[in-house]
mmCIF file of C-alpha atoms in Angstrom:
data_model
loop_
_atom_site.group_PDB
_atom_site.id
_atom_site.type_symbol
_atom_site.label_atom_id
_atom_site.label_comp_id
_atom_site.label_asym_id
_atom_site.label_seq_id
_atom_site.Cartn_x
_atom_site.Cartn_y
_atom_site.Cartn_z
ATOM 1 C CA MET Z 1 0.031 -0.117 0.187
ATOM 2 C CA LEU Z 2 1.319 3.455 -0.944
ATOM 3 C CA ASN Z 3 1.410 6.478 1.389
ATOM 4 C CA PHE Z 4 -1.729 8.680 1.207
ATOM 5 C CA GLU Z 5 -3.799 11.691 2.421
ATOM 6 C CA PHE Z 6 -7.497 11.340 2.482
ATOM 7 C CA ASP Z 7 -9.123 14.674 2.901
ATOM 8 C CA ASN Z 8 -12.889 14.984 1.734
ATOM 9 C CA LYS Z 9 -14.818 18.092 3.245
ATOM 10 C CA THR Z 10 -18.138 17.608 1.793
ATOM 11 C CA LYS Z 11 -20.938 17.455 4.119
ATOM 12 C CA ILE Z 12 -23.403 14.751 2.609
ATOM 13 C CA ILE Z 13 -27.055 14.962 3.746
ATOM 14 C CA PHE Z 14 -28.825 12.005 2.203
ATOM 15 C CA GLY Z 15 -32.599 11.128 2.140
ATOM 16 C CA LYS Z 16 -35.988 12.229 1.127
ATOM 17 C CA LYS Z 17 -37.004 16.012 1.047
ATOM 18 C CA VAL Z 18 -33.410 16.871 1.838
ATOM 19 C CA GLU Z 19 -33.509 19.660 -0.747
ATOM 20 C CA GLU Z 20 -35.629 21.641 1.719
ATOM 21 C CA GLN Z 21 -32.591 22.327 3.757
ATOM 22 C CA VAL Z 22 -30.735 24.240 0.939
ATOM 23 C CA GLY Z 23 -31.590 27.668 1.978
ATOM 24 C CA GLU Z 24 -30.399 27.270 5.421
ATOM 25 C CA LEU Z 25 -27.206 25.618 4.346
ATOM 26 C CA VAL Z 26 -26.405 28.139 1.681
ATOM 27 C CA SER Z 27 -27.086 31.097 4.286
ATOM 28 C CA ALA Z 28 -24.706 29.821 6.389
ATOM 29 C CA ASN Z 29 -21.917 30.033 3.902
ATOM 30 C CA ALA Z 30 -23.034 33.311 1.745
ATOM 31 C CA LYS Z 31 -25.118 36.384 1.321
ATOM 32 C CA LYS Z 32 -25.506 36.143 -2.497
ATOM 33 C CA VAL Z 33 -25.728 32.722 -4.593
ATOM 34 C CA LEU Z 34 -25.410 31.856 -8.112
ATOM 35 C CA LEU Z 35 -28.078 29.161 -9.026
ATOM 36 C CA HIS Z 36 -26.703 27.015 -11.789
ATOM 37 C CA TYR Z 37 -28.520 24.315 -13.733
ATOM 38 C CA GLY Z 38 -29.306 22.696 -16.895
ATOM 39 C CA GLY Z 39 -32.239 22.614 -19.040
ATOM 40 C CA GLY Z 40 -35.841 22.614 -17.971
ATOM 41 C CA SER Z 41 -36.126 19.488 -16.095
ATOM 42 C CA ILE Z 42 -35.826 20.895 -12.506
ATOM 43 C CA LYS Z 43 -38.708 23.403 -13.426
ATOM 44 C CA LYS Z 44 -40.879 20.748 -14.751
ATOM 45 C CA SER Z 45 -40.180 18.496 -11.838
ATOM 46 C CA GLY Z 46 -40.845 21.530 -9.151
ATOM 47 C CA LEU Z 47 -37.442 20.933 -7.692
ATOM 48 C CA TYR Z 48 -36.792 24.573 -8.993
ATOM 49 C CA ASP Z 49 -39.526 26.081 -7.184
ATOM 50 C CA ARG Z 50 -38.627 24.404 -3.926
ATOM 51 C CA VAL Z 51 -35.039 25.489 -4.155
ATOM 52 C CA ILE Z 52 -36.159 29.159 -4.863
ATOM 53 C CA ASP Z 53 -38.547 29.181 -1.945
ATOM 54 C CA SER Z 54 -36.086 27.614 0.582
ATOM 55 C CA LEU Z 55 -33.594 30.356 -0.581
ATOM 56 C CA GLN Z 56 -36.177 33.039 -0.128
ATOM 57 C CA GLU Z 57 -37.034 31.716 3.212
ATOM 58 C CA ALA Z 58 -33.590 31.899 4.345
ATOM 59 C CA LYS Z 59 -33.349 35.443 2.930
ATOM 60 C CA VAL Z 60 -30.297 34.389 0.533
ATOM 61 C CA GLU Z 61 -30.034 36.683 -2.570
ATOM 62 C CA TYR Z 62 -29.723 34.906 -5.697
ATOM 63 C CA VAL Z 63 -28.947 35.115 -9.614
ATOM 64 C CA GLU Z 64 -29.573 32.358 -12.080
ATOM 65 C CA LEU Z 65 -27.415 30.722 -14.992
ATOM 66 C CA GLY Z 66 -29.133 27.957 -16.555
ATOM 67 C CA GLY Z 67 -28.321 26.079 -19.887
ATOM 68 C CA VAL Z 68 -25.700 23.689 -18.940
ATOM 69 C CA VAL Z 69 -25.610 20.744 -21.427
ATOM 70 C CA ALA Z 70 -24.043 17.385 -21.347
ATOM 71 C CA ASN Z 71 -20.264 17.564 -21.903
ATOM 72 C CA PRO Z 72 -20.452 21.233 -20.179
ATOM 73 C CA ARG Z 73 -19.199 24.065 -22.422
ATOM 74 C CA VAL Z 74 -16.401 26.558 -21.490
ATOM 75 C CA SER Z 75 -18.215 29.242 -23.155
ATOM 76 C CA LEU Z 76 -21.067 29.017 -20.402
ATOM 77 C CA VAL Z 77 -18.428 28.740 -17.605
ATOM 78 C CA ARG Z 78 -16.808 32.010 -18.988
ATOM 79 C CA GLU Z 79 -20.503 33.520 -18.964
ATOM 80 C CA GLY Z 80 -20.855 32.354 -15.291
ATOM 81 C CA ILE Z 81 -17.491 33.880 -14.163
ATOM 82 C CA LYS Z 82 -18.489 37.291 -15.638
ATOM 83 C CA LEU Z 83 -22.105 37.000 -14.102
ATOM 84 C CA CYS Z 84 -20.561 36.334 -10.699
ATOM 85 C CA ARG Z 85 -18.094 39.183 -10.723
ATOM 86 C CA GLU Z 86 -20.629 41.576 -11.662
ATOM 87 C CA GLU Z 87 -23.193 40.383 -9.102
ATOM 88 C CA GLN Z 88 -20.547 39.980 -6.588
ATOM 89 C CA VAL Z 89 -21.556 36.399 -5.923
ATOM 90 C CA ASP Z 90 -19.846 34.548 -2.937
ATOM 91 C CA PHE Z 91 -21.347 31.169 -3.395
ATOM 92 C CA ILE Z 92 -22.257 28.735 -6.193
ATOM 93 C CA LEU Z 93 -25.328 26.482 -5.846
ATOM 94 C CA ALA Z 94 -25.399 23.750 -8.530
ATOM 95 C CA VAL Z 95 -28.473 21.937 -9.045
ATOM 96 C CA GLY Z 96 -28.200 19.090 -11.431
ATOM 97 C CA GLY Z 97 -25.915 16.202 -12.315
ATOM 98 C CA GLY Z 98 -22.250 16.014 -12.987
ATOM 99 C CA SER Z 99 -22.266 18.442 -16.192
ATOM 100 C CA VAL Z 100 -23.975 21.088 -13.956
ATOM 101 C CA ILE Z 101 -21.782 20.561 -10.942
ATOM 102 C CA ASP Z 102 -18.480 20.381 -13.421
ATOM 103 C CA SER Z 103 -19.563 23.667 -14.897
ATOM 104 C CA ALA Z 104 -20.130 25.217 -11.419
ATOM 105 C CA LYS Z 105 -16.559 24.227 -10.617
ATOM 106 C CA GLY Z 106 -15.257 25.810 -13.524
ATOM 107 C CA ILE Z 107 -16.836 29.075 -12.696
ATOM 108 C CA ALA Z 108 -15.416 28.815 -9.065
ATOM 109 C CA ALA Z 109 -12.004 28.185 -10.239
ATOM 110 C CA GLY Z 110 -12.242 30.960 -12.614
ATOM 111 C CA PHE Z 111 -13.803 33.819 -10.466
ATOM 112 C CA TYR Z 112 -10.555 34.867 -9.004
ATOM 113 C CA TYR Z 113 -8.336 33.813 -11.677
ATOM 114 C CA GLN Z 114 -7.381 36.788 -13.839
ATOM 115 C CA GLY Z 115 -6.534 34.808 -17.113
ATOM 116 C CA ASP Z 116 -8.897 32.810 -19.394
ATOM 117 C CA VAL Z 117 -10.306 29.874 -17.337
ATOM 118 C CA TRP Z 118 -9.572 27.386 -20.211
ATOM 119 C CA ASP Z 119 -5.857 27.897 -19.440
ATOM 120 C CA LEU Z 120 -6.406 25.853 -16.101
ATOM 121 C CA TYR Z 121 -7.902 23.164 -18.092
ATOM 122 C CA MET Z 122 -5.024 22.920 -20.371
ATOM 123 C CA ARG Z 123 -2.508 23.236 -17.473
ATOM 124 C CA LYS Z 124 -0.850 26.084 -18.646
ATOM 125 C CA ASP Z 125 -1.489 28.083 -15.289
ATOM 126 C CA THR Z 126 -2.867 26.909 -11.779
ATOM 127 C CA PHE Z 127 -5.213 28.395 -9.222
ATOM 128 C CA ASP Z 128 -5.028 28.427 -5.505
ATOM 129 C CA VAL Z 129 -8.478 29.855 -4.388
ATOM 130 C CA CYS Z 130 -11.971 29.732 -5.689
ATOM 131 C CA LEU Z 131 -15.700 30.186 -4.642
ATOM 132 C CA PRO Z 132 -17.442 27.882 -2.702
ATOM 133 C CA ILE Z 133 -19.919 25.412 -3.834
ATOM 134 C CA GLY Z 134 -23.034 23.544 -2.799
ATOM 135 C CA VAL Z 135 -25.099 20.870 -4.562
ATOM 136 C CA VAL Z 136 -28.548 19.471 -5.012
ATOM 137 C CA LEU Z 137 -27.746 16.211 -6.943
ATOM 138 C CA THR Z 138 -30.329 15.017 -9.265
ATOM 139 C CA ILE Z 139 -28.329 12.475 -11.473
ATOM 140 C CA PRO Z 140 -25.862 9.962 -9.693
ATOM 141 C CA ALA Z 141 -23.223 9.453 -12.006
ATOM 142 C CA ALA Z 142 -20.214 11.463 -12.277
ATOM 143 C CA GLY Z 143 -19.553 11.778 -8.376
ATOM 144 C CA SER Z 144 -18.722 15.261 -8.782
ATOM 145 C CA GLU Z 145 -21.015 16.094 -5.707
ATOM 146 C CA SER Z 146 -17.894 15.263 -3.606
ATOM 147 C CA SER Z 147 -14.958 15.016 -5.824
ATOM 148 C CA GLY Z 148 -12.209 17.830 -6.542
ATOM 149 C CA GLY Z 149 -12.574 17.479 -10.267
ATOM 150 C CA SER Z 150 -14.202 19.215 -13.104
ATOM 151 C CA VAL Z 151 -14.364 18.384 -16.805
ATOM 152 C CA VAL Z 152 -15.653 20.752 -19.510
ATOM 153 C CA THR Z 153 -15.352 20.894 -23.271
ATOM 154 C CA ASN Z 154 -13.890 23.757 -25.355
ATOM 155 C CA GLU Z 155 -16.148 24.300 -28.415
ATOM 156 C CA ASP Z 156 -13.039 25.731 -30.303
ATOM 157 C CA GLY Z 157 -11.056 22.717 -31.517
ATOM 158 C CA LEU Z 158 -13.310 20.143 -29.433
ATOM 159 C CA TRP Z 159 -11.033 19.669 -26.565
ATOM 160 C CA LYS Z 160 -12.362 18.051 -23.499
ATOM 161 C CA ARG Z 161 -10.098 18.499 -20.350
ATOM 162 C CA ASP Z 162 -10.317 18.514 -16.515
ATOM 163 C CA ILE Z 163 -8.686 20.494 -13.583
ATOM 164 C CA GLY Z 164 -8.603 19.268 -10.057
ATOM 165 C CA SER Z 165 -8.178 20.444 -6.591
ATOM 166 C CA LEU Z 166 -9.196 19.974 -2.808
ATOM 167 C CA ASN Z 167 -10.690 23.408 -2.968
ATOM 168 C CA LEU Z 168 -13.383 22.420 -5.763
ATOM 169 C CA ARG Z 169 -15.105 19.866 -3.253
ATOM 170 C CA PRO Z 170 -18.268 21.248 -2.573
ATOM 171 C CA VAL Z 171 -19.138 22.437 1.055
ATOM 172 C CA PHE Z 172 -22.268 20.245 1.094
ATOM 173 C CA ALA Z 173 -24.192 18.061 -1.125
ATOM 174 C CA LEU Z 174 -27.866 16.994 -0.790
ATOM 175 C CA LEU Z 175 -28.742 13.704 -2.287
ATOM 176 C CA ASN Z 176 -32.459 12.780 -2.325
ATOM 177 C CA PRO Z 177 -33.021 9.447 -4.459
ATOM 178 C CA GLU Z 178 -36.619 10.535 -5.059
ATOM 179 C CA LEU Z 179 -35.233 13.359 -7.387
ATOM 180 C CA THR Z 180 -34.041 10.581 -9.719
ATOM 181 C CA PHE Z 181 -37.402 8.607 -10.183
ATOM 182 C CA THR Z 182 -38.014 10.471 -13.527
ATOM 183 C CA LEU Z 183 -34.700 9.893 -15.140
ATOM 184 C CA PRO Z 184 -34.923 7.987 -18.352
ATOM 185 C CA ALA Z 185 -33.614 4.705 -18.455
ATOM 186 C CA TYR Z 186 -30.849 5.755 -20.752
ATOM 187 C CA GLN Z 187 -29.534 8.317 -18.541
ATOM 188 C CA THR Z 188 -29.648 6.091 -15.419
ATOM 189 C CA ALA Z 189 -27.509 3.646 -17.431
ATOM 190 C CA CYS Z 190 -24.963 6.148 -18.241
ATOM 191 C CA GLY Z 191 -24.702 7.005 -14.601
ATOM 192 C CA ILE Z 192 -24.278 3.524 -13.773
ATOM 193 C CA SER Z 193 -21.648 3.146 -16.436
ATOM 194 C CA ASP Z 194 -19.625 6.118 -15.228
ATOM 195 C CA MET Z 195 -19.697 5.242 -11.566
ATOM 196 C CA LEU Z 196 -18.584 1.856 -12.425
ATOM 197 C CA ALA Z 197 -15.838 3.494 -14.475
ATOM 198 C CA HIS Z 198 -14.709 5.317 -11.615
ATOM 199 C CA VAL Z 199 -14.039 2.314 -9.527
ATOM 200 C CA MET Z 200 -12.422 0.331 -12.190
ATOM 201 C CA GLU Z 201 -9.860 3.311 -12.858
ATOM 202 C CA ARG Z 202 -8.795 2.782 -9.365
ATOM 203 C CA TYR Z 203 -9.118 -0.938 -9.340
ATOM 204 C CA PHE Z 204 -6.846 -2.076 -12.207
ATOM 205 C CA THR Z 205 -3.552 -0.919 -10.299
ATOM 206 C CA ARG Z 206 -0.125 -2.146 -10.093
ATOM 207 C CA VAL Z 207 0.186 -1.752 -6.553
ATOM 208 C CA ILE Z 208 0.286 -4.916 -4.542
ATOM 209 C CA LYS Z 209 -1.286 -5.507 -0.988
ATOM 210 C CA VAL Z 210 -4.266 -3.405 -1.274
ATOM 211 C CA ASP Z 211 -6.760 -6.156 -0.051
ATOM 212 C CA LEU Z 212 -8.805 -3.755 1.704
ATOM 213 C CA THR Z 213 -9.576 -1.291 -0.973
ATOM 214 C CA ASP Z 214 -9.901 -3.960 -3.562
ATOM 215 C CA ARG Z 215 -12.925 -5.193 -1.266
ATOM 216 C CA LEU Z 216 -14.262 -1.911 -0.925
ATOM 217 C CA ALA Z 217 -13.989 -1.444 -4.714
ATOM 218 C CA GLU Z 218 -15.615 -4.712 -5.332
ATOM 219 C CA ALA Z 219 -18.489 -4.387 -2.937
ATOM 220 C CA ILE Z 220 -19.318 -1.091 -4.697
ATOM 221 C CA MET Z 221 -19.138 -2.809 -8.045
ATOM 222 C CA LYS Z 222 -21.403 -5.639 -7.088
ATOM 223 C CA SER Z 223 -23.905 -3.383 -5.460
ATOM 224 C CA VAL Z 224 -24.155 -1.275 -8.525
ATOM 225 C CA ILE Z 225 -24.740 -4.085 -10.746
ATOM 226 C CA LYS Z 226 -27.265 -5.766 -8.838
ATOM 227 C CA GLN Z 227 -29.261 -2.566 -7.938
ATOM 228 C CA ALA Z 228 -28.956 -1.697 -11.592
ATOM 229 C CA GLN Z 229 -30.892 -4.983 -12.741
ATOM 230 C CA ILE Z 230 -33.467 -4.025 -10.118
ATOM 231 C CA LEU Z 231 -33.978 -0.672 -11.513
ATOM 232 C CA ASN Z 232 -34.410 -2.221 -15.108
ATOM 233 C CA GLN Z 233 -37.653 -3.812 -13.864
ATOM 234 C CA VAL Z 234 -38.591 -1.342 -11.229
ATOM 235 C CA PRO Z 235 -37.692 2.191 -12.184
ATOM 236 C CA ASP Z 236 -39.208 3.976 -9.195
ATOM 237 C CA ASP Z 237 -37.591 1.356 -6.487
ATOM 238 C CA TYR Z 238 -36.657 3.830 -3.777
ATOM 239 C CA ASP Z 239 -34.095 1.653 -2.074
ATOM 240 C CA ALA Z 240 -32.456 0.780 -5.376
ATOM 241 C CA ARG Z 241 -32.369 4.340 -6.404
ATOM 242 C CA ALA Z 242 -30.660 5.000 -2.950
ATOM 243 C CA GLU Z 243 -28.094 2.387 -3.257
ATOM 244 C CA ILE Z 244 -27.230 3.542 -6.895
ATOM 245 C CA MET Z 245 -26.975 7.254 -5.722
ATOM 246 C CA TRP Z 246 -24.785 6.538 -2.674
ATOM 247 C CA ALA Z 247 -22.625 4.531 -4.953
ATOM 248 C CA GLY Z 248 -21.900 7.122 -7.301
ATOM 249 C CA THR Z 249 -20.666 9.286 -4.357
ATOM 250 C CA LEU Z 250 -18.417 6.567 -2.936
ATOM 251 C CA ALA Z 251 -17.237 5.763 -6.420
ATOM 252 C CA HIS Z 252 -15.542 9.023 -6.700
ATOM 253 C CA ASN Z 253 -14.867 10.705 -3.499
ATOM 254 C CA ASP Z 254 -11.267 9.204 -3.492
ATOM 255 C CA LEU Z 255 -11.936 6.528 -0.841
ATOM 256 C CA VAL Z 256 -11.375 3.425 -2.788
ATOM 257 C CA GLY Z 257 -8.234 4.914 -4.277
ATOM 258 C CA THR Z 258 -6.345 5.475 -1.144
ATOM 259 C CA GLY Z 259 -3.062 3.813 -0.907
ATOM 260 C CA ARG Z 260 -2.940 2.686 -4.659
ATOM 261 C CA GLN Z 261 -2.469 4.349 -7.910
ATOM 262 C CA GLY Z 262 -5.290 4.780 -10.382
ATOM 263 C CA ASP Z 263 -4.905 4.611 -14.265
ATOM 264 C CA TRP Z 264 -7.330 6.786 -15.863
ATOM 265 C CA SER Z 265 -6.553 6.250 -19.212
ATOM 266 C CA SER Z 266 -10.103 4.837 -20.316
ATOM 267 C CA HIS Z 267 -11.306 8.167 -19.104
ATOM 268 C CA GLY Z 268 -8.612 10.086 -21.107
ATOM 269 C CA ILE Z 269 -9.425 8.309 -24.131
ATOM 270 C CA GLU Z 270 -13.258 8.725 -23.605
ATOM 271 C CA HIS Z 271 -12.828 12.574 -23.308
ATOM 272 C CA GLU Z 272 -11.377 12.614 -26.811
ATOM 273 C CA LEU Z 273 -14.402 10.560 -28.042
ATOM 274 C CA SER Z 274 -17.001 12.771 -26.355
ATOM 275 C CA GLY Z 275 -15.084 15.972 -27.015
ATOM 276 C CA ILE Z 276 -15.582 15.471 -30.720
ATOM 277 C CA TYR Z 277 -18.662 13.525 -31.110
ATOM 278 C CA ASP Z 278 -20.498 14.859 -28.114
ATOM 279 C CA ILE Z 279 -21.909 11.492 -26.926
ATOM 280 C CA ALA Z 280 -22.874 10.847 -23.294
ATOM 281 C CA HIS Z 281 -19.788 10.235 -21.361
ATOM 282 C CA GLY Z 282 -21.259 6.865 -19.644
ATOM 283 C CA ALA Z 283 -21.851 5.633 -23.146
ATOM 284 C CA GLY Z 284 -18.250 6.506 -24.259
ATOM 285 C CA LEU Z 285 -17.107 4.613 -21.329
ATOM 286 C CA SER Z 286 -19.119 1.542 -21.794
ATOM 287 C CA ILE Z 287 -17.128 1.250 -25.571
ATOM 288 C CA ILE Z 288 -13.861 2.187 -24.251
ATOM 289 C CA PHE Z 289 -13.310 0.372 -20.895
ATOM 290 C CA PRO Z 290 -13.892 -3.349 -22.465
ATOM 291 C CA ALA Z 291 -11.588 -2.333 -25.493
ATOM 292 C CA TRP Z 292 -8.930 -1.237 -22.809
ATOM 293 C CA MET Z 293 -9.304 -4.315 -20.859
ATOM 294 C CA LYS Z 294 -8.958 -6.509 -23.882
ATOM 295 C CA HIS Z 295 -5.669 -4.401 -24.864
ATOM 296 C CA VAL Z 296 -4.116 -4.636 -21.229
ATOM 297 C CA TYR Z 297 -5.215 -7.653 -19.560
ATOM 298 C CA LYS Z 298 -2.218 -9.786 -20.191
ATOM 299 C CA THR Z 299 -0.289 -7.193 -17.948
ATOM 300 C CA ASP Z 300 -1.829 -8.647 -14.952
ATOM 301 C CA ILE Z 301 -4.087 -11.708 -15.686
ATOM 302 C CA PRO Z 302 -4.529 -12.657 -11.831
ATOM 303 C CA ARG Z 303 -5.979 -9.255 -11.293
ATOM 304 C CA PHE Z 304 -8.461 -9.658 -14.252
ATOM 305 C CA ALA Z 305 -9.331 -13.144 -12.902
ATOM 306 C CA GLN Z 306 -10.034 -11.657 -9.485
ATOM 307 C CA PHE Z 307 -12.173 -9.158 -10.944
ATOM 308 C CA ALA Z 308 -14.084 -11.640 -12.648
ATOM 309 C CA ASN Z 309 -14.552 -13.926 -9.621
ATOM 310 C CA ARG Z 310 -15.298 -11.233 -7.161
ATOM 311 C CA VAL Z 311 -17.459 -9.038 -9.242
ATOM 312 C CA PHE Z 312 -19.175 -11.553 -11.454
ATOM 313 C CA ASP Z 313 -18.975 -14.751 -9.425
ATOM 314 C CA ILE Z 314 -17.292 -16.534 -12.344
ATOM 315 C CA GLU Z 315 -15.384 -19.462 -11.105
ATOM 316 C CA ILE Z 316 -11.324 -19.406 -11.256
ATOM 317 C CA ASN Z 317 -10.093 -21.703 -13.666
ATOM 318 C CA THR Z 318 -6.647 -22.257 -11.811
ATOM 319 C CA MET Z 319 -5.389 -24.172 -14.772
ATOM 320 C CA ASN Z 320 -6.236 -21.449 -17.159
ATOM 321 C CA LEU Z 321 -6.480 -17.840 -15.594
ATOM 322 C CA GLU Z 322 -6.543 -16.362 -18.773
ATOM 323 C CA GLU Z 323 -9.762 -17.580 -19.774
ATOM 324 C CA THR Z 324 -11.196 -16.516 -16.381
ATOM 325 C CA ALA Z 325 -10.059 -13.020 -17.293
ATOM 326 C CA MET Z 326 -11.466 -13.113 -20.512
ATOM 327 C CA ASN Z 327 -14.736 -14.206 -19.359
ATOM 328 C CA GLY Z 328 -14.828 -11.464 -16.730
ATOM 329 C CA ILE Z 329 -14.454 -8.911 -19.545
ATOM 330 C CA GLU Z 330 -17.274 -10.661 -21.719
ATOM 331 C CA ALA Z 331 -19.520 -10.501 -18.488
ATOM 332 C CA MET Z 332 -18.633 -6.766 -18.153
ATOM 333 C CA GLU Z 333 -19.821 -6.260 -21.813
ATOM 334 C CA ASN Z 334 -22.767 -8.351 -21.230
ATOM 335 C CA PHE Z 335 -23.831 -6.059 -18.263
ATOM 336 C CA TYR Z 336 -23.345 -2.901 -20.148
ATOM 337 C CA ASN Z 337 -25.676 -4.577 -23.049
ATOM 338 C CA LEU Z 338 -28.228 -5.644 -20.390
ATOM 339 C CA ILE Z 339 -28.866 -2.003 -19.209
ATOM 340 C CA GLY Z 340 -28.888 -0.709 -22.765
ATOM 341 C CA MET Z 341 -25.397 0.694 -22.866
ATOM 342 C CA PRO Z 342 -23.181 0.451 -26.371
ATOM 343 C CA THR Z 343 -20.202 -1.503 -26.407
ATOM 344 C CA ARG Z 344 -18.984 -0.670 -29.902
ATOM 345 C CA LEU Z 345 -18.425 2.493 -31.824
ATOM 346 C CA SER Z 346 -20.642 1.257 -34.653
ATOM 347 C CA GLN Z 347 -23.514 1.171 -32.367
ATOM 348 C CA VAL Z 348 -23.361 4.931 -32.021
ATOM 349 C CA LYS Z 349 -22.534 5.448 -35.572
ATOM 350 C CA ILE Z 350 -18.926 6.370 -35.010
ATOM 351 C CA ASP Z 351 -16.498 5.286 -37.797
ATOM 352 C CA ASP Z 352 -12.483 5.343 -37.909
ATOM 353 C CA LEU Z 353 -12.055 8.467 -39.812
ATOM 354 C CA ARG Z 354 -10.813 10.533 -36.619
ATOM 355 C CA PHE Z 355 -9.100 7.908 -34.811
ATOM 356 C CA GLU Z 356 -5.819 9.284 -35.640
ATOM 357 C CA GLU Z 357 -6.821 12.684 -34.357
ATOM 358 C CA MET Z 358 -8.090 11.465 -31.164
ATOM 359 C CA ALA Z 359 -5.075 9.465 -30.411
ATOM 360 C CA ASN Z 360 -2.762 12.689 -31.562
ATOM 361 C CA LYS Z 361 -4.889 14.865 -28.949
ATOM 362 C CA ALA Z 362 -4.390 12.024 -26.088
ATOM 363 C CA THR Z 363 -0.805 12.070 -26.539
ATOM 364 C CA ASN Z 364 0.091 15.395 -27.636
ATOM 365 C CA ASN Z 365 0.821 13.967 -31.112
ATOM 366 C CA GLY Z 366 2.433 11.106 -29.876
ATOM 367 C CA THR Z 367 5.053 12.740 -27.495
ATOM 368 C CA THR Z 368 3.424 11.604 -24.164
ATOM 369 C CA THR Z 369 1.957 8.323 -22.805
ATOM 370 C CA MET Z 370 -1.253 7.660 -20.829
ATOM 371 C CA GLY Z 371 -2.170 5.622 -17.939
ATOM 372 C CA SER Z 372 -0.282 3.737 -15.085
ATOM 373 C CA PHE Z 373 -1.509 0.353 -15.357
ATOM 374 C CA VAL Z 374 -0.136 0.168 -18.463
ATOM 375 C CA GLN Z 375 1.455 3.427 -20.183
ATOM 376 C CA LEU Z 376 -0.276 3.790 -23.309
ATOM 377 C CA THR Z 377 1.415 5.047 -26.400
ATOM 378 C CA LYS Z 378 -0.406 6.599 -29.509
ATOM 379 C CA SER Z 379 -0.205 3.200 -31.105
ATOM 380 C CA ASP Z 380 -1.832 1.667 -28.102
ATOM 381 C CA ILE Z 381 -4.701 4.038 -28.179
ATOM 382 C CA LEU Z 382 -5.095 3.300 -31.940
ATOM 383 C CA ALA Z 383 -5.227 -0.201 -31.085
ATOM 384 C CA ILE Z 384 -8.104 0.293 -28.471
ATOM 385 C CA PHE Z 385 -10.051 2.317 -30.845
ATOM 386 C CA GLU Z 386 -9.655 -0.622 -33.281
ATOM 387 C CA LEU Z 387 -10.844 -3.154 -30.690
ATOM 388 C CA ALA Z 388 -14.002 -0.893 -29.846
ATOM 389 C CA LYS Z 389 -15.187 -0.641 -33.600
#
């Protein structure tokens, strides 16, 4: 096990009607808040009105900025920074899923920064301070409600990049599973794919003697897979929704990554995919992750066999561990198909015309590698795209 520091400041308030506490929580941290959200779903569901009523009851001033889309755009982040400065906002309240929260974090990071916020995402500069953030979560997926990361897309050049800082962890996150009852099945499945990927990026490590976090990761994956199958049959099962919502947070609050080194190359490759084609992040991950597995599994066949056995209950063939490993990858693909996720680029009508461009972007024109389980070169990434066809 590696040395580590674990510091997650986010206060999680979980359960039915917890969103009614939002005004009280914001008023303890701010006088004027930016209410940041996506499209019209929070207004149709009545959540918007409940949040506004709670803010007004707590005598919190607010300004609004809606319009966040999937794969959130840096142009809206820039607009939010300008609005927050003009209105002298001292807190950001994100009401939505990972895209809304990531956009809010971009605004928070850019508020005090004197340059263009995109420079932070391109690693041209760093930031030390940011506006505080609170969250009312409506889509369990990204884990952004208690993570320190933010991912946005720049429409100019179709680049999708991330930033990270402990300071970007939200002050609080309100998680009411009832708010997810109306999610379309596809959006639910995309969220499930995303949270599983967050666990697997940490699970497939070259660090040895990490049994505790192995078991934590396996428990989260097994529970998500079980609850996903329940939701396939009963979409408004509160207990299954609650398990999924909490799993999404645990998958990406850094707990299961303690003492080990994560990989993150599947995420990096997927960012190029959704940056150009604007597909749902979870759908991109369900395509890329099995292809990555097939490309790298021989690096540590015992770990992949362990994954097959402990997550999918596949009996280990001690005479042929490779067979067990491959059966685990097949089981992963079958699960994605069961919940309606694609596992091939052809299923989302993406051809090979831009493989070279995406591999170049991922590796700075072939000058860098990606990942830690296996350090992927440009040719490796091209091979993974070929496996994903």
